[in-house]
């Protein structure tokens, strides 16, 4: 990109003062009815530019000139991370656009949800029930779907229906480091039955780096051997303090989440 120039929907004027190959294409826009789906989902990838070529992947890898070409028809039938880039013989390839789509059960297997802390009064989201309503927040932490917690760890207990067999927990998280919002450094999963002590199942570490500075949301997936349990406890262990490379170093970070899924 040169001087912030990009080429796409918003750029229609002729360029005469700069070589075309110094201009980077705008990133394609990924559109769908939502990121959660129960059946097949149609996904649209858009970039209004003549002779551009849109390529995409579904496995989280970076799109290249060898990736599949988007021809106006993309339907997914299982969870996928869609990554896409635009290419053109006269311009620099675009940045990558990414959206993760998650296939869910038609009926939610979670009966109830309890948290050991209430969110900050400025970021109450839709309350604890909002963590199991299948409503996804945007990259703006002020959207009502996000629950925000200042400092400290968070424990969430899920009551399942009919002692469900579970092999995967997915937590939807937000990172916006310029606003002091960081991913947790780890997530632990415990199982328990009525009247019994909880049993540790597994732990997932999440690397937090300076390169994560752009606002992004992520589905942290924790997999384990299938378990039957009345309750699932999820513990999100936050950083003790913002890392030294950040202007807020040492200060307790914010934790934002908007959805928890079990499969």
JSON list of N, CA, C and O in Angstrom, two decimals, residues 28-77:
[
{"chain": "A", "resi": 28, "resn": "UNK", "atom": "N", "xyz": [-11.39, -8.21, 0.12]},
{"chain": "A", "resi": 28, "resn": "UNK", "atom": "CA", "xyz": [-12.78, -8.60, -0.16]},
{"chain": "A", "resi": 28, "resn": "UNK", "atom": "C", "xyz": [-13.63, -8.56, 1.11]},
{"chain": "A", "resi": 28, "resn": "UNK", "atom": "O", "xyz": [-13.12, -8.70, 2.22]},
{"chain": "A", "resi": 29, "resn": "UNK", "atom": "N", "xyz": [-14.93, -8.42, 0.92]},
{"chain": "A", "resi": 29, "resn": "UNK", "atom": "CA", "xyz": [-15.88, -8.40, 2.04]},
{"chain": "A", "resi": 29, "resn": "UNK", "atom": "C", "xyz": [-16.61, -9.74, 2.08]},
{"chain": "A", "resi": 29, "resn": "UNK", "atom": "O", "xyz": [-17.15, -10.19, 1.06]},
{"chain": "A", "resi": 30, "resn": "UNK", "atom": "N", "xyz": [-16.64, -10.36, 3.25]},
{"chain": "A", "resi": 30, "resn": "UNK", "atom": "CA", "xyz": [-17.32, -11.65, 3.44]},
{"chain": "A", "resi": 30, "resn": "UNK", "atom": "C", "xyz": [-18.70, -11.38, 4.03]},
{"chain": "A", "resi": 30, "resn": "UNK", "atom": "O", "xyz": [-18.82, -10.76, 5.08]},
{"chain": "A", "resi": 31, "resn": "UNK", "atom": "N", "xyz": [-19.74, -11.84, 3.35]},
{"chain": "A", "resi": 31, "resn": "UNK", "atom": "CA", "xyz": [-21.12, -11.63, 3.80]},
{"chain": "A", "resi": 31, "resn": "UNK", "atom": "C", "xyz": [-21.83, -12.97, 4.01]},
{"chain": "A", "resi": 31, "resn": "UNK", "atom": "O", "xyz": [-21.63, -13.92, 3.25]},
{"chain": "A", "resi": 32, "resn": "UNK", "atom": "N", "xyz": [-22.69, -13.02, 5.03]},
{"chain": "A", "resi": 32, "resn": "UNK", "atom": "CA", "xyz": [-23.53, -14.19, 5.27]},
{"chain": "A", "resi": 32, "resn": "UNK", "atom": "C", "xyz": [-24.65, -13.75, 6.20]},
{"chain": "A", "resi": 32, "resn": "UNK", "atom": "O", "xyz": [-24.67, -12.62, 6.68]},
{"chain": "A", "resi": 33, "resn": "UNK", "atom": "N", "xyz": [-25.56, -14.66, 6.48]},
{"chain": "A", "resi": 33, "resn": "UNK", "atom": "CA", "xyz": [-26.67, -14.33, 7.39]},
{"chain": "A", "resi": 33, "resn": "UNK", "atom": "C", "xyz": [-26.24, -14.37, 8.84]},
{"chain": "A", "resi": 33, "resn": "UNK", "atom": "O", "xyz": [-26.96, -13.90, 9.72]},
{"chain": "A", "resi": 34, "resn": "UNK", "atom": "N", "xyz": [-25.06, -14.91, 9.14]},
{"chain": "A", "resi": 34, "resn": "UNK", "atom": "CA", "xyz": [-24.55, -14.97, 10.50]},
{"chain": "A", "resi": 34, "resn": "UNK", "atom": "C", "xyz": [-23.38, -15.93, 10.56]},
{"chain": "A", "resi": 34, "resn": "UNK", "atom": "O", "xyz": [-23.08, -16.63, 9.58]},
{"chain": "A", "resi": 35, "resn": "UNK", "atom": "N", "xyz": [-22.70, -15.97, 11.71]},
{"chain": "A", "resi": 35, "resn": "UNK", "atom": "CA", "xyz": [-21.55, -16.87, 11.82]},
{"chain": "A", "resi": 35, "resn": "UNK", "atom": "C", "xyz": [-21.93, -18.22, 12.41]},
{"chain": "A", "resi": 35, "resn": "UNK", "atom": "O", "xyz": [-21.17, -19.18, 12.31]},
{"chain": "A", "resi": 36, "resn": "UNK", "atom": "N", "xyz": [-23.12, -18.34, 13.02]},
{"chain": "A", "resi": 36, "resn": "UNK", "atom": "CA", "xyz": [-23.62, -19.61, 13.51]},
{"chain": "A", "resi": 36, "resn": "UNK", "atom": "C", "xyz": [-24.67, -20.14, 12.53]},
{"chain": "A", "resi": 36, "resn": "UNK", "atom": "O", "xyz": [-25.50, -19.37, 12.03]},
{"chain": "A", "resi": 37, "resn": "UNK", "atom": "N", "xyz": [-24.65, -21.43, 12.27]},
{"chain": "A", "resi": 37, "resn": "UNK", "atom": "CA", "xyz": [-25.64, -22.01, 11.36]},
{"chain": "A", "resi": 37, "resn": "UNK", "atom": "C", "xyz": [-25.91, -23.46, 11.75]},
{"chain": "A", "resi": 37, "resn": "UNK", "atom": "O", "xyz": [-25.08, -24.11, 12.39]},
{"chain": "A", "resi": 38, "resn": "UNK", "atom": "N", "xyz": [-27.10, -23.95, 11.39]},
{"chain": "A", "resi": 38, "resn": "UNK", "atom": "CA", "xyz": [-27.48, -25.32, 11.74]},
{"chain": "A", "resi": 38, "resn": "UNK", "atom": "C", "xyz": [-27.51, -26.24, 10.52]},
{"chain": "A", "resi": 38, "resn": "UNK", "atom": "O", "xyz": [-27.35, -27.45, 10.65]},
{"chain": "A", "resi": 39, "resn": "UNK", "atom": "N", "xyz": [-27.73, -25.66, 9.36]},
{"chain": "A", "resi": 39, "resn": "UNK", "atom": "CA", "xyz": [-27.72, -26.43, 8.11]},
{"chain": "A", "resi": 39, "resn": "UNK", "atom": "C", "xyz": [-26.66, -25.83, 7.20]},
{"chain": "A", "resi": 39, "resn": "UNK", "atom": "O", "xyz": [-25.75, -25.18, 7.66]},
{"chain": "A", "resi": 40, "resn": "UNK", "atom": "N", "xyz": [-26.77, -26.05, 5.89]},
{"chain": "A", "resi": 40, "resn": "UNK", "atom": "CA", "xyz": [-25.81, -25.45, 4.97]},
{"chain": "A", "resi": 40, "resn": "UNK", "atom": "C", "xyz": [-25.93, -23.93, 4.99]},
{"chain": "A", "resi": 40, "resn": "UNK", "atom": "O", "xyz": [-27.03, -23.39, 5.18]},
{"chain": "A", "resi": 41, "resn": "UNK", "atom": "N", "xyz": [-24.80, -23.25, 4.81]},
{"chain": "A", "resi": 41, "resn": "UNK", "atom": "CA", "xyz": [-24.77, -21.79, 4.87]},
{"chain": "A", "resi": 41, "resn": "UNK", "atom": "C", "xyz": [-24.16, -21.24, 3.58]},
{"chain": "A", "resi": 41, "resn": "UNK", "atom": "O", "xyz": [-23.08, -21.65, 3.16]},
{"chain": "A", "resi": 42, "resn": "UNK", "atom": "N", "xyz": [-24.86, -20.29, 2.97]},
{"chain": "A", "resi": 42, "resn": "UNK", "atom": "CA", "xyz": [-24.34, -19.60, 1.79]},
{"chain": "A", "resi": 42, "resn": "UNK", "atom": "C", "xyz": [-23.47, -18.43, 2.22]},
{"chain": "A", "resi": 42, "resn": "UNK", "atom": "O", "xyz": [-23.88, -17.62, 3.06]},
{"chain": "A", "resi": 43, "resn": "UNK", "atom": "N", "xyz": [-22.28, -18.35, 1.65]},
{"chain": "A", "resi": 43, "resn": "UNK", "atom": "CA", "xyz": [-21.34, -17.28, 1.97]},
{"chain": "A", "resi": 43, "resn": "UNK", "atom": "C", "xyz": [-21.02, -16.51, 0.69]},
{"chain": "A", "resi": 43, "resn": "UNK", "atom": "O", "xyz": [-20.71, -17.11, -0.34]},
{"chain": "A", "resi": 44, "resn": "UNK", "atom": "N", "xyz": [-21.11, -15.19, 0.77]},
{"chain": "A", "resi": 44, "resn": "UNK", "atom": "CA", "xyz": [-20.80, -14.34, -0.37]},
{"chain": "A", "resi": 44, "resn": "UNK", "atom": "C", "xyz": [-19.49, -13.60, -0.12]},
{"chain": "A", "resi": 44, "resn": "UNK", "atom": "O", "xyz": [-19.24, -13.11, 0.99]},
{"chain": "A", "resi": 45, "resn": "UNK", "atom": "N", "xyz": [-18.65, -13.51, -1.13]},
{"chain": "A", "resi": 45, "resn": "UNK", "atom": "CA", "xyz": [-17.40, -12.75, -1.05]},
{"chain": "A", "resi": 45, "resn": "UNK", "atom": "C", "xyz": [-17.46, -11.68, -2.14]},
{"chain": "A", "resi": 45, "resn": "UNK", "atom": "O", "xyz": [-17.63, -12.00, -3.32]},
{"chain": "A", "resi": 46, "resn": "UNK", "atom": "N", "xyz": [-17.32, -10.42, -1.74]},
{"chain": "A", "resi": 46, "resn": "UNK", "atom": "CA", "xyz": [-17.55, -9.32, -2.67]},
{"chain": "A", "resi": 46, "resn": "UNK", "atom": "C", "xyz": [-16.35, -8.38, -2.78]},
{"chain": "A", "resi": 46, "resn": "UNK", "atom": "O", "xyz": [-15.72, -8.03, -1.78]},
{"chain": "A", "resi": 47, "resn": "UNK", "atom": "N", "xyz": [-16.05, -7.98, -4.01]},
{"chain": "A", "resi": 47, "resn": "UNK", "atom": "CA", "xyz": [-15.11, -6.90, -4.30]},
{"chain": "A", "resi": 47, "resn": "UNK", "atom": "C", "xyz": [-15.44, -6.39, -5.70]},
{"chain": "A", "resi": 47, "resn": "UNK", "atom": "O", "xyz": [-15.26, -7.11, -6.68]},
{"chain": "A", "resi": 48, "resn": "UNK", "atom": "N", "xyz": [-15.93, -5.17, -5.79]},
{"chain": "A", "resi": 48, "resn": "UNK", "atom": "CA", "xyz": [-16.42, -4.63, -7.05]},
{"chain": "A", "resi": 48, "resn": "UNK", "atom": "C", "xyz": [-15.26, -4.04, -7.85]},
{"chain": "A", "resi": 48, "resn": "UNK", "atom": "O", "xyz": [-14.95, -2.85, -7.74]},
{"chain": "A", "resi": 49, "resn": "UNK", "atom": "N", "xyz": [-14.62, -4.86, -8.64]},
{"chain": "A", "resi": 49, "resn": "UNK", "atom": "CA", "xyz": [-13.50, -4.41, -9.47]},
{"chain": "A", "resi": 49, "resn": "UNK", "atom": "C", "xyz": [-13.36, -5.34, -10.67]},
{"chain": "A", "resi": 49, "resn": "UNK", "atom": "O", "xyz": [-13.33, -6.56, -10.52]},
{"chain": "A", "resi": 50, "resn": "UNK", "atom": "N", "xyz": [-13.29, -4.78, -11.83]},
{"chain": "A", "resi": 50, "resn": "UNK", "atom": "CA", "xyz": [-13.19, -5.56, -13.06]},
{"chain": "A", "resi": 50, "resn": "UNK", "atom": "C", "xyz": [-11.88, -6.34, -13.11]},
{"chain": "A", "resi": 50, "resn": "UNK", "atom": "O", "xyz": [-10.82, -5.82, -12.72]},
{"chain": "A", "resi": 51, "resn": "UNK", "atom": "N", "xyz": [-11.97, -7.57, -13.56]},
{"chain": "A", "resi": 51, "resn": "UNK", "atom": "CA", "xyz": [-10.81, -8.45, -13.76]},
{"chain": "A", "resi": 51, "resn": "UNK", "atom": "C", "xyz": [-10.12, -8.88, -12.47]},
{"chain": "A", "resi": 51, "resn": "UNK", "atom": "O", "xyz": [-9.04, -9.46, -12.52]},
{"chain": "A", "resi": 52, "resn": "UNK", "atom": "N", "xyz": [-10.71, -8.58, -11.32]},
{"chain": "A", "resi": 52, "resn": "UNK", "atom": "CA", "xyz": [-10.09, -9.07, -10.10]},
{"chain": "A", "resi": 52, "resn": "UNK", "atom": "C", "xyz": [-10.39, -10.54, -9.95]},
{"chain": "A", "resi": 52, "resn": "UNK", "atom": "O", "xyz": [-11.35, -11.07, -10.50]},
{"chain": "A", "resi": 53, "resn": "UNK", "atom": "N", "xyz": [-9.54, -11.22, -9.24]},
{"chain": "A", "resi": 53, "resn": "UNK", "atom": "CA", "xyz": [-9.71, -12.65, -8.99]},
{"chain": "A", "resi": 53, "resn": "UNK", "atom": "C", "xyz": [-9.71, -12.86, -7.47]},
{"chain": "A", "resi": 53, "resn": "UNK", "atom": "O", "xyz": [-8.78, -12.45, -6.78]},
{"chain": "A", "resi": 54, "resn": "UNK", "atom": "N", "xyz": [-10.78, -13.47, -6.96]},
{"chain": "A", "resi": 54, "resn": "UNK", "atom": "CA", "xyz": [-10.89, -13.72, -5.53]},
{"chain": "A", "resi": 54, "resn": "UNK", "atom": "C", "xyz": [-10.60, -15.19, -5.26]},
{"chain": "A", "resi": 54, "resn": "UNK", "atom": "O", "xyz": [-11.21, -16.07, -5.87]},
{"chain": "A", "resi": 55, "resn": "UNK", "atom": "N", "xyz": [-9.66, -15.43, -4.37]},
{"chain": "A", "resi": 55, "resn": "UNK", "atom": "CA", "xyz": [-9.33, -16.80, -3.99]},
{"chain": "A", "resi": 55, "resn": "UNK", "atom": "C", "xyz": [-9.55, -16.97, -2.49]},
{"chain": "A", "resi": 55, "resn": "UNK", "atom": "O", "xyz": [-9.44, -16.01, -1.73]},
{"chain": "A", "resi": 56, "resn": "UNK", "atom": "N", "xyz": [-9.85, -18.20, -2.08]},
{"chain": "A", "resi": 56, "resn": "UNK", "atom": "CA", "xyz": [-10.22, -18.42, -0.68]},
{"chain": "A", "resi": 56, "resn": "UNK", "atom": "C", "xyz": [-9.77, -19.80, -0.21]},
{"chain": "A", "resi": 56, "resn": "UNK", "atom": "O", "xyz": [-9.48, -20.69, -1.00]},
{"chain": "A", "resi": 57, "resn": "UNK", "atom": "N", "xyz": [-9.71, -19.93, 1.13]},
{"chain": "A", "resi": 57, "resn": "UNK", "atom": "CA", "xyz": [-9.48, -21.22, 1.78]},
{"chain": "A", "resi": 57, "resn": "UNK", "atom": "C", "xyz": [-10.51, -21.40, 2.88]},
{"chain": "A", "resi": 57, "resn": "UNK", "atom": "O", "xyz": [-11.10, -20.42, 3.36]},
{"chain": "A", "resi": 58, "resn": "UNK", "atom": "N", "xyz": [-10.71, -22.63, 3.32]},
{"chain": "A", "resi": 58, "resn": "UNK", "atom": "CA", "xyz": [-11.68, -22.93, 4.38]},
{"chain": "A", "resi": 58, "resn": "UNK", "atom": "C", "xyz": [-11.03, -23.55, 5.61]},
{"chain": "A", "resi": 58, "resn": "UNK", "atom": "O", "xyz": [-11.72, -23.83, 6.60]},
{"chain": "A", "resi": 59, "resn": "UNK", "atom": "N", "xyz": [-9.71, -23.75, 5.57]},
{"chain": "A", "resi": 59, "resn": "UNK", "atom": "CA", "xyz": [-9.03, -24.44, 6.66]},
{"chain": "A", "resi": 59, "resn": "UNK", "atom": "C", "xyz": [-8.15, -23.52, 7.50]},
{"chain": "A", "resi": 59, "resn": "UNK", "atom": "O", "xyz": [-7.36, -23.99, 8.32]},
{"chain": "A", "resi": 60, "resn": "UNK", "atom": "N", "xyz": [-8.28, -22.21, 7.30]},
{"chain": "A", "resi": 60, "resn": "UNK", "atom": "CA", "xyz": [-7.49, -21.26, 8.08]},
{"chain": "A", "resi": 60, "resn": "UNK", "atom": "C", "xyz": [-6.15, -20.92, 7.46]},
{"chain": "A", "resi": 60, "resn": "UNK", "atom": "O", "xyz": [-5.44, -20.04, 7.98]},
{"chain": "A", "resi": 61, "resn": "UNK", "atom": "N", "xyz": [-5.77, -21.56, 6.36]},
{"chain": "A", "resi": 61, "resn": "UNK", "atom": "CA", "xyz": [-4.50, -21.24, 5.72]},
{"chain": "A", "resi": 61, "resn": "UNK", "atom": "C", "xyz": [-4.64, -19.96, 4.88]},
{"chain": "A", "resi": 61, "resn": "UNK", "atom": "O", "xyz": [-5.74, -19.56, 4.50]},
{"chain": "A", "resi": 62, "resn": "UNK", "atom": "N", "xyz": [-3.51, -19.32, 4.60]},
{"chain": "A", "resi": 62, "resn": "UNK", "atom": "CA", "xyz": [-3.53, -18.07, 3.85]},
{"chain": "A", "resi": 62, "resn": "UNK", "atom": "C", "xyz": [-3.80, -18.34, 2.37]},
{"chain": "A", "resi": 62, "resn": "UNK", "atom": "O", "xyz": [-3.17, -19.21, 1.76]},
{"chain": "A", "resi": 63, "resn": "UNK", "atom": "N", "xyz": [-4.72, -17.60, 1.77]},
{"chain": "A", "resi": 63, "resn": "UNK", "atom": "CA", "xyz": [-5.01, -17.79, 0.34]},
{"chain": "A", "resi": 63, "resn": "UNK", "atom": "C", "xyz": [-3.83, -17.35, -0.53]},
{"chain": "A", "resi": 63, "resn": "UNK", "atom": "O", "xyz": [-3.19, -16.34, -0.26]},
{"chain": "A", "resi": 64, "resn": "UNK", "atom": "N", "xyz": [-3.57, -18.11, -1.59]},
{"chain": "A", "resi": 64, "resn": "UNK", "atom": "CA", "xyz": [-2.54, -17.80, -2.56]},
{"chain": "A", "resi": 64, "resn": "UNK", "atom": "C", "xyz": [-3.13, -17.94, -3.96]},
{"chain": "A", "resi": 64, "resn": "UNK", "atom": "O", "xyz": [-4.32, -18.27, -4.11]},
{"chain": "A", "resi": 65, "resn": "UNK", "atom": "N", "xyz": [-2.30, -17.73, -4.96]},
{"chain": "A", "resi": 65, "resn": "UNK", "atom": "CA", "xyz": [-2.76, -17.89, -6.34]},
{"chain": "A", "resi": 65, "resn": "UNK", "atom": "C", "xyz": [-3.07, -19.35, -6.67]},
{"chain": "A", "resi": 65, "resn": "UNK", "atom": "O", "xyz": [-3.63, -19.64, -7.73]},
{"chain": "A", "resi": 66, "resn": "UNK", "atom": "N", "xyz": [-2.72, -20.26, -5.78]},
{"chain": "A", "resi": 66, "resn": "UNK", "atom": "CA", "xyz": [-3.04, -21.67, -5.99]},
{"chain": "A", "resi": 66, "resn": "UNK", "atom": "C", "xyz": [-4.32, -22.10, -5.26]},
{"chain": "A", "resi": 66, "resn": "UNK", "atom": "O", "xyz": [-4.75, -23.24, -5.39]},
{"chain": "A", "resi": 67, "resn": "UNK", "atom": "N", "xyz": [-4.91, -21.17, -4.49]},
{"chain": "A", "resi": 67, "resn": "UNK", "atom": "CA", "xyz": [-6.13, -21.50, -3.74]},
{"chain": "A", "resi": 67, "resn": "UNK", "atom": "C", "xyz": [-7.36, -21.50, -4.64]},
{"chain": "A", "resi": 67, "resn": "UNK", "atom": "O", "xyz": [-7.30, -21.05, -5.80]},
{"chain": "A", "resi": 68, "resn": "UNK", "atom": "N", "xyz": [-8.46, -21.98, -4.12]},
{"chain": "A", "resi": 68, "resn": "UNK", "atom": "CA", "xyz": [-9.70, -22.06, -4.90]},
{"chain": "A", "resi": 68, "resn": "UNK", "atom": "C", "xyz": [-10.17, -20.66, -5.31]},
{"chain": "A", "resi": 68, "resn": "UNK", "atom": "O", "xyz": [-10.03, -19.70, -4.57]},
{"chain": "A", "resi": 69, "resn": "UNK", "atom": "N", "xyz": [-10.75, -20.58, -6.50]},
{"chain": "A", "resi": 69, "resn": "UNK", "atom": "CA", "xyz": [-11.28, -19.32, -7.01]},
{"chain": "A", "resi": 69, "resn": "UNK", "atom": "C", "xyz": [-12.75, -19.19, -6.62]},
{"chain": "A", "resi": 69, "resn": "UNK", "atom": "O", "xyz": [-13.53, -20.13, -6.78]},
{"chain": "A", "resi": 70, "resn": "UNK", "atom": "N", "xyz": [-13.12, -18.04, -6.08]},
{"chain": "A", "resi": 70, "resn": "UNK", "atom": "CA", "xyz": [-14.52, -17.78, -5.77]},
{"chain": "A", "resi": 70, "resn": "UNK", "atom": "C", "xyz": [-15.22, -17.35, -7.05]},
{"chain": "A", "resi": 70, "resn": "UNK", "atom": "O", "xyz": [-14.84, -16.38, -7.70]},
{"chain": "A", "resi": 71, "resn": "UNK", "atom": "N", "xyz": [-16.27, -18.10, -7.41]},
{"chain": "A", "resi": 71, "resn": "UNK", "atom": "CA", "xyz": [-16.99, -17.84, -8.66]},
{"chain": "A", "resi": 71, "resn": "UNK", "atom": "C", "xyz": [-18.43, -17.38, -8.41]},
{"chain": "A", "resi": 71, "resn": "UNK", "atom": "O", "xyz": [-19.28, -17.46, -9.30]},
{"chain": "A", "resi": 72, "resn": "UNK", "atom": "N", "xyz": [-18.70, -16.92, -7.21]},
{"chain": "A", "resi": 72, "resn": "UNK", "atom": "CA", "xyz": [-20.05, -16.45, -6.89]},
{"chain": "A", "resi": 72, "resn": "UNK", "atom": "C", "xyz": [-20.90, -17.47, -6.18]},
{"chain": "A", "resi": 72, "resn": "UNK", "atom": "O", "xyz": [-22.06, -17.20, -5.85]},
{"chain": "A", "resi": 73, "resn": "UNK", "atom": "N", "xyz": [-20.34, -18.64, -5.92]},
{"chain": "A", "resi": 73, "resn": "UNK", "atom": "CA", "xyz": [-21.11, -19.70, -5.27]},
{"chain": "A", "resi": 73, "resn": "UNK", "atom": "C", "xyz": [-20.24, -20.39, -4.23]},
{"chain": "A", "resi": 73, "resn": "UNK", "atom": "O", "xyz": [-19.30, -21.10, -4.57]},
{"chain": "A", "resi": 74, "resn": "UNK", "atom": "N", "xyz": [-20.54, -20.16, -2.96]},
{"chain": "A", "resi": 74, "resn": "UNK", "atom": "CA", "xyz": [-19.81, -20.81, -1.88]},
{"chain": "A", "resi": 74, "resn": "UNK", "atom": "C", "xyz": [-20.80, -21.21, -0.80]},
{"chain": "A", "resi": 74, "resn": "UNK", "atom": "O", "xyz": [-21.46, -20.36, -0.20]},
{"chain": "A", "resi": 75, "resn": "UNK", "atom": "N", "xyz": [-20.90, -22.50, -0.56]},
{"chain": "A", "resi": 75, "resn": "UNK", "atom": "CA", "xyz": [-21.79, -23.02, 0.47]},
{"chain": "A", "resi": 75, "resn": "UNK", "atom": "C", "xyz": [-20.99, -23.94, 1.38]},
{"chain": "A", "resi": 75, "resn": "UNK", "atom": "O", "xyz": [-20.27, -24.82, 0.90]},
{"chain": "A", "resi": 76, "resn": "UNK", "atom": "N", "xyz": [-21.10, -23.72, 2.70]},
{"chain": "A", "resi": 76, "resn": "UNK", "atom": "CA", "xyz": [-20.38, -24.57, 3.64]},
{"chain": "A", "resi": 76, "resn": "UNK", "atom": "C", "xyz": [-21.37, -25.40, 4.44]},
{"chain": "A", "resi": 76, "resn": "UNK", "atom": "O", "xyz": [-22.47, -24.95, 4.74]},
{"chain": "A", "resi": 77, "resn": "UNK", "atom": "N", "xyz": [-20.97, -26.62, 4.77]},
{"chain": "A", "resi": 77, "resn": "UNK", "atom": "CA", "xyz": [-21.86, -27.54, 5.49]},
{"chain": "A", "resi": 77, "resn": "UNK", "atom": "C", "xyz": [-21.30, -27.93, 6.85]},
{"chain": "A", "resi": 77, "resn": "UNK", "atom": "O", "xyz": [-21.94, -28.68, 7.58]}
]
